[in-house]
Amino acid sequence: MSPLLQKQMLFAKLVPALIDQAHRMGYQVTLGDAFRDPRVFGAPGVAKGYGHKRSCHKLKLAIDLNLYKDGQYLEDTEALRPLGEWWEAQGGTWGGRFGDGNHYSLEHEGMR
Ligand SMILES: [Zn+2]
């Protein structure tokens, strides 16, 4: 099993825990992008469509979550910090560190 496949399986295992944790923290959640198919978005390193050309979405290692409190969409990254820091404690990378607070990933070979 390749290191990438191992990491993809770990990510798929961690995502439900991330969503459960969001609910425990009182957030409401809708799902955003997870996998961005390179046939549509370009191979890693290739810019096509939207999103970063070296995005972990192309590696099945990222998901975007839209968080709400009391039905109100949370736009401010600071409001997402508790969940982002929880994700980091699990070994993940939180996009709030680089202006993309809805983004949760596992870094791979410099891609996040
Ligand atoms: Zn993302």
JSON list of C-alpha atoms and ligand atoms in Angstrom, two decimals:
[
{"chain": "A", "resi": 1, "resn": "MET", "atom": "CA", "xyz": [0.00, 0.00, 0.00]},
{"chain": "A", "resi": 2, "resn": "SER", "atom": "CA", "xyz": [1.48, 3.35, -1.03]},
{"chain": "A", "resi": 3, "resn": "PRO", "atom": "CA", "xyz": [1.96, 6.14, 1.53]},
{"chain": "A", "resi": 4, "resn": "LEU", "atom": "CA", "xyz": [-0.60, 8.23, -0.41]},
{"chain": "A", "resi": 5, "resn": "LEU", "atom": "CA", "xyz": [-3.23, 5.48, -0.29]},
{"chain": "A", "resi": 6, "resn": "GLN", "atom": "CA", "xyz": [-2.56, 5.00, 3.43]},
{"chain": "A", "resi": 7, "resn": "LYS", "atom": "CA", "xyz": [-3.05, 8.71, 3.98]},
{"chain": "A", "resi": 8, "resn": "GLN", "atom": "CA", "xyz": [-6.24, 8.80, 1.89]},
{"chain": "A", "resi": 9, "resn": "MET", "atom": "CA", "xyz": [-7.68, 6.00, 4.00]},
{"chain": "A", "resi": 10, "resn": "LEU", "atom": "CA", "xyz": [-6.71, 7.79, 7.21]},
{"chain": "A", "resi": 11, "resn": "PHE", "atom": "CA", "xyz": [-8.34, 10.98, 5.91]},
{"chain": "A", "resi": 12, "resn": "ALA", "atom": "CA", "xyz": [-11.59, 9.14, 5.10]},
{"chain": "A", "resi": 13, "resn": "LYS", "atom": "CA", "xyz": [-11.53, 7.76, 8.64]},
{"chain": "A", "resi": 14, "resn": "LEU", "atom": "CA", "xyz": [-10.91, 11.19, 10.21]},
{"chain": "A", "resi": 15, "resn": "VAL", "atom": "CA", "xyz": [-13.55, 13.17, 8.28]},
{"chain": "A", "resi": 16, "resn": "PRO", "atom": "CA", "xyz": [-16.55, 11.65, 10.14]},
{"chain": "A", "resi": 17, "resn": "ALA", "atom": "CA", "xyz": [-14.77, 12.40, 13.43]},
{"chain": "A", "resi": 18, "resn": "LEU", "atom": "CA", "xyz": [-14.23, 16.00, 12.25]},
{"chain": "A", "resi": 19, "resn": "ILE", "atom": "CA", "xyz": [-17.92, 16.43, 11.43]},
{"chain": "A", "resi": 20, "resn": "ASP", "atom": "CA", "xyz": [-18.96, 14.80, 14.73]},
{"chain": "A", "resi": 21, "resn": "GLN", "atom": "CA", "xyz": [-16.61, 17.13, 16.59]},
{"chain": "A", "resi": 22, "resn": "ALA", "atom": "CA", "xyz": [-18.11, 20.15, 14.81]},
{"chain": "A", "resi": 23, "resn": "HIS", "atom": "CA", "xyz": [-21.55, 19.12, 16.06]},
{"chain": "A", "resi": 24, "resn": "ARG", "atom": "CA", "xyz": [-20.23, 18.55, 19.59]},
{"chain": "A", "resi": 25, "resn": "MET", "atom": "CA", "xyz": [-18.86, 22.11, 19.50]},
{"chain": "A", "resi": 26, "resn": "GLY", "atom": "CA", "xyz": [-22.30, 23.43, 18.58]},
{"chain": "A", "resi": 27, "resn": "TYR", "atom": "CA", "xyz": [-21.73, 24.07, 14.90]},
{"chain": "A", "resi": 28, "resn": "GLN", "atom": "CA", "xyz": [-24.13, 23.15, 12.14]},
{"chain": "A", "resi": 29, "resn": "VAL", "atom": "CA", "xyz": [-22.43, 21.82, 9.02]},
{"chain": "A", "resi": 30, "resn": "THR", "atom": "CA", "xyz": [-22.97, 21.60, 5.30]},
{"chain": "A", "resi": 31, "resn": "LEU", "atom": "CA", "xyz": [-20.54, 19.90, 2.97]},
{"chain": "A", "resi": 32, "resn": "GLY", "atom": "CA", "xyz": [-18.41, 21.69, 0.41]},
{"chain": "A", "resi": 33, "resn": "ASP", "atom": "CA", "xyz": [-15.83, 20.33, -2.00]},
{"chain": "A", "resi": 34, "resn": "ALA", "atom": "CA", "xyz": [-14.04, 17.12, -1.19]},
{"chain": "A", "resi": 35, "resn": "PHE", "atom": "CA", "xyz": [-12.39, 15.41, -4.16]},
{"chain": "A", "resi": 36, "resn": "ARG", "atom": "CA", "xyz": [-11.58, 17.59, -7.15]},
{"chain": "A", "resi": 37, "resn": "ASP", "atom": "CA", "xyz": [-11.12, 15.21, -10.05]},
{"chain": "A", "resi": 38, "resn": "PRO", "atom": "CA", "xyz": [-7.90, 16.02, -11.96]},
{"chain": "A", "resi": 39, "resn": "ARG", "atom": "CA", "xyz": [-9.77, 15.24, -15.20]},
{"chain": "A", "resi": 40, "resn": "VAL", "atom": "CA", "xyz": [-11.78, 18.39, -14.47]},
{"chain": "A", "resi": 41, "resn": "PHE", "atom": "CA", "xyz": [-9.39, 20.46, -12.33]},
{"chain": "A", "resi": 42, "resn": "GLY", "atom": "CA", "xyz": [-6.03, 19.47, -13.82]},
{"chain": "A", "resi": 43, "resn": "ALA", "atom": "CA", "xyz": [-3.32, 17.19, -12.44]},
{"chain": "A", "resi": 44, "resn": "PRO", "atom": "CA", "xyz": [-1.57, 18.28, -9.24]},
{"chain": "A", "resi": 45, "resn": "GLY", "atom": "CA", "xyz": [0.46, 21.33, -10.19]},
{"chain": "A", "resi": 46, "resn": "VAL", "atom": "CA", "xyz": [-1.79, 22.20, -13.14]},
{"chain": "A", "resi": 47, "resn": "ALA", "atom": "CA", "xyz": [-4.23, 25.10, -12.82]},
{"chain": "A", "resi": 48, "resn": "LYS", "atom": "CA", "xyz": [-7.63, 24.32, -14.34]},
{"chain": "A", "resi": 49, "resn": "GLY", "atom": "CA", "xyz": [-11.06, 25.40, -13.14]},
{"chain": "A", "resi": 50, "resn": "TYR", "atom": "CA", "xyz": [-11.02, 26.96, -9.70]},
{"chain": "A", "resi": 51, "resn": "GLY", "atom": "CA", "xyz": [-8.91, 26.21, -6.64]},
{"chain": "A", "resi": 52, "resn": "HIS", "atom": "CA", "xyz": [-5.19, 26.03, -6.00]},
{"chain": "A", "resi": 53, "resn": "LYS", "atom": "CA", "xyz": [-3.20, 24.08, -8.58]},
{"chain": "A", "resi": 54, "resn": "ARG", "atom": "CA", "xyz": [-1.43, 22.11, -5.83]},
{"chain": "A", "resi": 55, "resn": "SER", "atom": "CA", "xyz": [-4.52, 21.46, -3.73]},
{"chain": "A", "resi": 56, "resn": "CYS", "atom": "CA", "xyz": [-4.94, 18.36, -1.57]},
{"chain": "A", "resi": 57, "resn": "HIS", "atom": "CA", "xyz": [-8.49, 18.20, -2.98]},
{"chain": "A", "resi": 58, "resn": "LYS", "atom": "CA", "xyz": [-6.89, 16.64, -6.06]},
{"chain": "A", "resi": 59, "resn": "LEU", "atom": "CA", "xyz": [-5.37, 13.90, -3.86]},
{"chain": "A", "resi": 60, "resn": "LYS", "atom": "CA", "xyz": [-8.55, 12.98, -1.94]},
{"chain": "A", "resi": 61, "resn": "LEU", "atom": "CA", "xyz": [-6.96, 14.55, 1.12]},
{"chain": "A", "resi": 62, "resn": "ALA", "atom": "CA", "xyz": [-9.13, 17.63, 1.71]},
{"chain": "A", "resi": 63, "resn": "ILE", "atom": "CA", "xyz": [-12.68, 18.65, 2.44]},
{"chain": "A", "resi": 64, "resn": "ASP", "atom": "CA", "xyz": [-14.36, 22.03, 2.78]},
{"chain": "A", "resi": 65, "resn": "LEU", "atom": "CA", "xyz": [-16.99, 22.38, 5.48]},
{"chain": "A", "resi": 66, "resn": "ASN", "atom": "CA", "xyz": [-19.39, 25.28, 5.79]},
{"chain": "A", "resi": 67, "resn": "LEU", "atom": "CA", "xyz": [-20.06, 25.98, 9.46]},
{"chain": "A", "resi": 68, "resn": "TYR", "atom": "CA", "xyz": [-23.08, 27.69, 10.94]},
{"chain": "A", "resi": 69, "resn": "LYS", "atom": "CA", "xyz": [-24.23, 28.73, 14.39]},
{"chain": "A", "resi": 70, "resn": "ASP", "atom": "CA", "xyz": [-27.97, 29.14, 14.97]},
{"chain": "A", "resi": 71, "resn": "GLY", "atom": "CA", "xyz": [-28.49, 28.87, 11.23]},
{"chain": "A", "resi": 72, "resn": "GLN", "atom": "CA", "xyz": [-26.10, 31.76, 10.49]},
{"chain": "A", "resi": 73, "resn": "TYR", "atom": "CA", "xyz": [-23.18, 31.06, 8.17]},
{"chain": "A", "resi": 74, "resn": "LEU", "atom": "CA", "xyz": [-19.86, 31.77, 9.87]},
{"chain": "A", "resi": 75, "resn": "GLU", "atom": "CA", "xyz": [-17.70, 33.88, 7.57]},
{"chain": "A", "resi": 76, "resn": "ASP", "atom": "CA", "xyz": [-15.14, 34.93, 10.15]},
{"chain": "A", "resi": 77, "resn": "THR", "atom": "CA", "xyz": [-12.19, 32.55, 10.35]},
{"chain": "A", "resi": 78, "resn": "GLU", "atom": "CA", "xyz": [-11.88, 33.25, 14.08]},
{"chain": "A", "resi": 79, "resn": "ALA", "atom": "CA", "xyz": [-15.29, 31.67, 14.64]},
{"chain": "A", "resi": 80, "resn": "LEU", "atom": "CA", "xyz": [-13.95, 28.46, 13.06]},
{"chain": "A", "resi": 81, "resn": "ARG", "atom": "CA", "xyz": [-10.74, 28.35, 15.08]},
{"chain": "A", "resi": 82, "resn": "PRO", "atom": "CA", "xyz": [-11.87, 25.87, 17.77]},
{"chain": "A", "resi": 83, "resn": "LEU", "atom": "CA", "xyz": [-12.62, 23.22, 15.16]},
{"chain": "A", "resi": 84, "resn": "GLY", "atom": "CA", "xyz": [-9.53, 24.11, 13.14]},
{"chain": "A", "resi": 85, "resn": "GLU", "atom": "CA", "xyz": [-7.31, 23.67, 16.17]},
{"chain": "A", "resi": 86, "resn": "TRP", "atom": "CA", "xyz": [-9.02, 20.39, 17.03]},
{"chain": "A", "resi": 87, "resn": "TRP", "atom": "CA", "xyz": [-8.28, 19.19, 13.49]},
{"chain": "A", "resi": 88, "resn": "GLU", "atom": "CA", "xyz": [-4.63, 20.22, 13.84]},
{"chain": "A", "resi": 89, "resn": "ALA", "atom": "CA", "xyz": [-4.42, 18.25, 17.08]},
{"chain": "A", "resi": 90, "resn": "GLN", "atom": "CA", "xyz": [-5.45, 15.17, 15.06]},
{"chain": "A", "resi": 91, "resn": "GLY", "atom": "CA", "xyz": [-2.50, 15.80, 12.73]},
{"chain": "A", "resi": 92, "resn": "GLY", "atom": "CA", "xyz": [-4.47, 17.67, 10.08]},
{"chain": "A", "resi": 93, "resn": "THR", "atom": "CA", "xyz": [-3.85, 20.96, 8.32]},
{"chain": "A", "resi": 94, "resn": "TRP", "atom": "CA", "xyz": [-6.42, 23.71, 8.80]},
{"chain": "A", "resi": 95, "resn": "GLY", "atom": "CA", "xyz": [-6.91, 26.27, 6.04]},
{"chain": "A", "resi": 96, "resn": "GLY", "atom": "CA", "xyz": [-7.55, 29.02, 8.56]},
{"chain": "A", "resi": 97, "resn": "ARG", "atom": "CA", "xyz": [-3.74, 29.32, 8.71]},
{"chain": "A", "resi": 98, "resn": "PHE", "atom": "CA", "xyz": [-3.68, 30.45, 5.07]},
{"chain": "A", "resi": 99, "resn": "GLY", "atom": "CA", "xyz": [-6.91, 32.34, 4.50]},
{"chain": "A", "resi": 100, "resn": "ASP", "atom": "CA", "xyz": [-9.15, 29.34, 3.76]},
{"chain": "A", "resi": 101, "resn": "GLY", "atom": "CA", "xyz": [-10.95, 28.65, 7.05]},
{"chain": "A", "resi": 102, "resn": "ASN", "atom": "CA", "xyz": [-13.41, 26.13, 5.59]},
{"chain": "A", "resi": 103, "resn": "HIS", "atom": "CA", "xyz": [-10.60, 23.84, 4.43]},
{"chain": "A", "resi": 104, "resn": "TYR", "atom": "CA", "xyz": [-9.45, 20.73, 6.34]},
{"chain": "A", "resi": 105, "resn": "SER", "atom": "CA", "xyz": [-6.77, 18.52, 4.88]},
{"chain": "A", "resi": 106, "resn": "LEU", "atom": "CA", "xyz": [-3.89, 16.15, 5.45]},
{"chain": "A", "resi": 107, "resn": "GLU", "atom": "CA", "xyz": [-0.69, 17.62, 4.04]},
{"chain": "A", "resi": 108, "resn": "HIS", "atom": "CA", "xyz": [1.10, 15.51, 1.47]},
{"chain": "A", "resi": 109, "resn": "GLU", "atom": "CA", "xyz": [4.48, 16.31, -0.09]},
{"chain": "A", "resi": 110, "resn": "GLY", "atom": "CA", "xyz": [4.04, 20.01, 0.46]},
{"chain": "A", "resi": 111, "resn": "MET", "atom": "CA", "xyz": [0.47, 20.04, -0.83]},
{"chain": "A", "resi": 112, "resn": "ARG", "atom": "CA", "xyz": [-2.20, 21.18, 1.55]},
{"chain": "B", "resi": 1, "resn": "ZN", "atom": "ZN", "xyz": [-10.49, 23.27, 0.39]}
]
